[in-house]
mmCIF file with all atom_site columns, C-alpha atoms in Angstrom:
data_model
loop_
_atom_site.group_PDB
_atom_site.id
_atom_site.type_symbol
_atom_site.label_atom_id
_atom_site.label_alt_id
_atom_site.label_comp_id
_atom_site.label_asym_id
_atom_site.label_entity_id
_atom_site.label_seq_id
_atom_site.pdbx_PDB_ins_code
_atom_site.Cartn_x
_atom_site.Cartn_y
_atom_site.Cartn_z
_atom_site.occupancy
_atom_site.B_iso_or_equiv
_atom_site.pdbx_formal_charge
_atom_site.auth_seq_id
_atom_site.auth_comp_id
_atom_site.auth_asym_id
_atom_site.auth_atom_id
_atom_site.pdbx_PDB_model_num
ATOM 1  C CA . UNK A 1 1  ? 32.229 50.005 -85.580 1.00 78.00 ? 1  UNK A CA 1
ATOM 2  C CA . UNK A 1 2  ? 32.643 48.525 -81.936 1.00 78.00 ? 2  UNK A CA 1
ATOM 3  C CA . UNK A 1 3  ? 36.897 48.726 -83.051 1.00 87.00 ? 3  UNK A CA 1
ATOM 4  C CA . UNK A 1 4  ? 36.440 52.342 -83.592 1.00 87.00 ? 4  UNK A CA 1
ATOM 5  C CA . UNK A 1 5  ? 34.063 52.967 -80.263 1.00 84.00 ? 5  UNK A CA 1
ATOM 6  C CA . UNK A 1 6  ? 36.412 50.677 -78.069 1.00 87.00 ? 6  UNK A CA 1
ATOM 7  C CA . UNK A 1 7  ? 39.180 52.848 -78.331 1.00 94.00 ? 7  UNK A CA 1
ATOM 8  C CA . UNK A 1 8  ? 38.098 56.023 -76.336 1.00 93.00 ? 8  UNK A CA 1
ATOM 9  C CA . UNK A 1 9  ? 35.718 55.932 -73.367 1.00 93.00 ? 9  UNK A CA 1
ATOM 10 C CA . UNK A 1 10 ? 34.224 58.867 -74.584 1.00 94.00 ? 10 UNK A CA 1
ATOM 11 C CA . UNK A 1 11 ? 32.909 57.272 -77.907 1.00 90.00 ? 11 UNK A CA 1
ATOM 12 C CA . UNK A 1 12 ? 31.551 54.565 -75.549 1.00 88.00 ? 12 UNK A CA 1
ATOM 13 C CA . UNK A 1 13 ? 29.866 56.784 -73.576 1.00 90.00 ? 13 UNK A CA 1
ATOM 14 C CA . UNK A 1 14 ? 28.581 58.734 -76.578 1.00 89.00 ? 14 UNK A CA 1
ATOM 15 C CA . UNK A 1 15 ? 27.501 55.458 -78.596 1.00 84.00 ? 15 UNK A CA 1
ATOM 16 C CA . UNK A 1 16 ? 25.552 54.191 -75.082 1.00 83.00 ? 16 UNK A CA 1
ATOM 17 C CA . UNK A 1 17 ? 24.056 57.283 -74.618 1.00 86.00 ? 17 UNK A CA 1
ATOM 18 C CA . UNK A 1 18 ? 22.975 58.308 -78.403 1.00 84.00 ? 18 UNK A CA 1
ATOM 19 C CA . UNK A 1 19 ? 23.125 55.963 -80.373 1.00 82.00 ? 19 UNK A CA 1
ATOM 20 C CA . UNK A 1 20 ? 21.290 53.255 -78.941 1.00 81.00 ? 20 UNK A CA 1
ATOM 21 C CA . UNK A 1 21 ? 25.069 51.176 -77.894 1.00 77.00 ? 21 UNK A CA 1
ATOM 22 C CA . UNK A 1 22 ? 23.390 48.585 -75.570 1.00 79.00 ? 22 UNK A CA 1
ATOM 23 C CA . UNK A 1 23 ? 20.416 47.225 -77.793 1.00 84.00 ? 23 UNK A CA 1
ATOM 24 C CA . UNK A 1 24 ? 22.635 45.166 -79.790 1.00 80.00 ? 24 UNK A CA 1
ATOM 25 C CA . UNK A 1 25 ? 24.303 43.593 -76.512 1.00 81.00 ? 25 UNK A CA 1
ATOM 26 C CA . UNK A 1 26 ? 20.723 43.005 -74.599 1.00 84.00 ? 26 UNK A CA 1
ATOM 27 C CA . UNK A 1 27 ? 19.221 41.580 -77.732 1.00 83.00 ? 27 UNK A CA 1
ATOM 28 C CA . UNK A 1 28 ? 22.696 39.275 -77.859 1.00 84.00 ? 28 UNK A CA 1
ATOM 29 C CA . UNK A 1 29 ? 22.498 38.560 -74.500 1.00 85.00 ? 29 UNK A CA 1
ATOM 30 C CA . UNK A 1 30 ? 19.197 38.620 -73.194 1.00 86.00 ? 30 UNK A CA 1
ATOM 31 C CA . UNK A 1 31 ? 16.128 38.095 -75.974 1.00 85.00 ? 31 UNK A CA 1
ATOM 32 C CA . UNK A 1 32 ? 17.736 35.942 -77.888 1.00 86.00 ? 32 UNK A CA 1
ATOM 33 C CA . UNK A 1 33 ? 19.254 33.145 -75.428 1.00 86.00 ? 33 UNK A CA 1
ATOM 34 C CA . UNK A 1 34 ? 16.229 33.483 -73.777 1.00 84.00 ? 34 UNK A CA 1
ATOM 35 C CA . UNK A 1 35 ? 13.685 33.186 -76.563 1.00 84.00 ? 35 UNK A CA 1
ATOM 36 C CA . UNK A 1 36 ? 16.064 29.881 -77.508 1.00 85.00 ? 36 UNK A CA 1
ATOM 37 C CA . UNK A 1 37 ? 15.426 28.591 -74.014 1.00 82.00 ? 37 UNK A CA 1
ATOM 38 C CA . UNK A 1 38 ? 12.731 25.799 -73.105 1.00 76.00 ? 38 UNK A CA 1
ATOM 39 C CA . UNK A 1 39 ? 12.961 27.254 -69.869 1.00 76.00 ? 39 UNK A CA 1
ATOM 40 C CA . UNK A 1 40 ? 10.487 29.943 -69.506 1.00 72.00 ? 40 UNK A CA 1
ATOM 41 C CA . UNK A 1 41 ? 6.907  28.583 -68.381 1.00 75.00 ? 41 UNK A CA 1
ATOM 42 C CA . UNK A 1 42 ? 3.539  30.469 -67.857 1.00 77.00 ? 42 UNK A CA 1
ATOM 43 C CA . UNK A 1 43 ? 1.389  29.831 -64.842 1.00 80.00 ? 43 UNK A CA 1
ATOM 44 C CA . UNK A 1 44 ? -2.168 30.463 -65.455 1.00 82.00 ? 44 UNK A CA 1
ATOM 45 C CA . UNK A 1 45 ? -4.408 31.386 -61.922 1.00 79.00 ? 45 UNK A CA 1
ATOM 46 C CA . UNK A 1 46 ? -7.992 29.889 -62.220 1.00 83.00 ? 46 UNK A CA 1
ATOM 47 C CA . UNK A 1 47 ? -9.165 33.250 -61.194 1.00 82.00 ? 47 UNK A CA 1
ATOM 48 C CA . UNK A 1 48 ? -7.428 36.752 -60.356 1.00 81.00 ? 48 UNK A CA 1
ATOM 49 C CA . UNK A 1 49 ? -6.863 37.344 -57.107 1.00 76.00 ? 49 UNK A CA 1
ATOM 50 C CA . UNK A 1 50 ? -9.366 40.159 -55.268 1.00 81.00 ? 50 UNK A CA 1
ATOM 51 C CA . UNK A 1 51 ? -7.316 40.693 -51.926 1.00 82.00 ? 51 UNK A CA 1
ATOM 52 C CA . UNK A 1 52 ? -3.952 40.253 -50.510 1.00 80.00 ? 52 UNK A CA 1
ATOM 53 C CA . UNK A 1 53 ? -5.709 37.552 -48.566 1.00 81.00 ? 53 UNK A CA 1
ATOM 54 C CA . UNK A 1 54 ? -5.734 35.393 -51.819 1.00 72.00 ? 54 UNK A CA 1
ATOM 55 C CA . UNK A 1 55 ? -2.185 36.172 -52.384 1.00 69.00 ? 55 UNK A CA 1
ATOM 56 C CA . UNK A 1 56 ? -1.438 34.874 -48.795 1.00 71.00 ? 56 UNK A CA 1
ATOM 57 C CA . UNK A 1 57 ? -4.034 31.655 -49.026 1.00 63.00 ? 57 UNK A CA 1
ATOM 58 C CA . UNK A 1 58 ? -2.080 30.731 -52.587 1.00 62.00 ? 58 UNK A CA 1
ATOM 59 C CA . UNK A 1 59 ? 1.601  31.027 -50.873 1.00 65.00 ? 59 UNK A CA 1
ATOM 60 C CA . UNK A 1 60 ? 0.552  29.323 -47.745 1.00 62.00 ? 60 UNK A CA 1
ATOM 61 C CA . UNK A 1 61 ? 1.140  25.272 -48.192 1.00 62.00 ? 61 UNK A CA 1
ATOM 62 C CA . UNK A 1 62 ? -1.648 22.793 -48.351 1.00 59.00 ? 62 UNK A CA 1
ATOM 63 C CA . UNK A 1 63 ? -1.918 21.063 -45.170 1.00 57.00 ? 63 UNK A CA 1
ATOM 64 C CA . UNK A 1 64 ? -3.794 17.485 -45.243 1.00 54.00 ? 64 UNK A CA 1
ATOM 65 C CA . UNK A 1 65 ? -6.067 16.785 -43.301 1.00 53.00 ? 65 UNK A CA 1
ATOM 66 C CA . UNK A 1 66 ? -7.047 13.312 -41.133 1.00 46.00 ? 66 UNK A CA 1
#
């Protein structure tokens, strides 16, 4: 199928548009690689944050004291 839609830019246009064209690439390119990938991590807060103050105080490095 990608033969027959390759060979006019208005079948590519048409396919992207209505017939779903770029699922098959993002799921190629994107989920899958990624879902493969021991890369992706989850941070977990103790507690959610209630202002933009916590937001700040979280960003801001510790400093040690003494």
């Amino acid at each position: 199928m990608m033969r027959w839609v390759m060979q006019s830019w208005r079948r590519v246009e048409f396919c992207n548009t209505w017939l779903a064209g770029t699922v098959a690439p993002r799921l190629q390119m994107d989920l899958l690689p990624a879902l493969a990938c021991a890369a992706h991590f989850l941070l977990l807060a103790p507690q959610r944050p209630l202002s933009i103050d916590d937001y700040v105080a979280a960003a801001a490095p510790c400093s040690a004291s003494g």
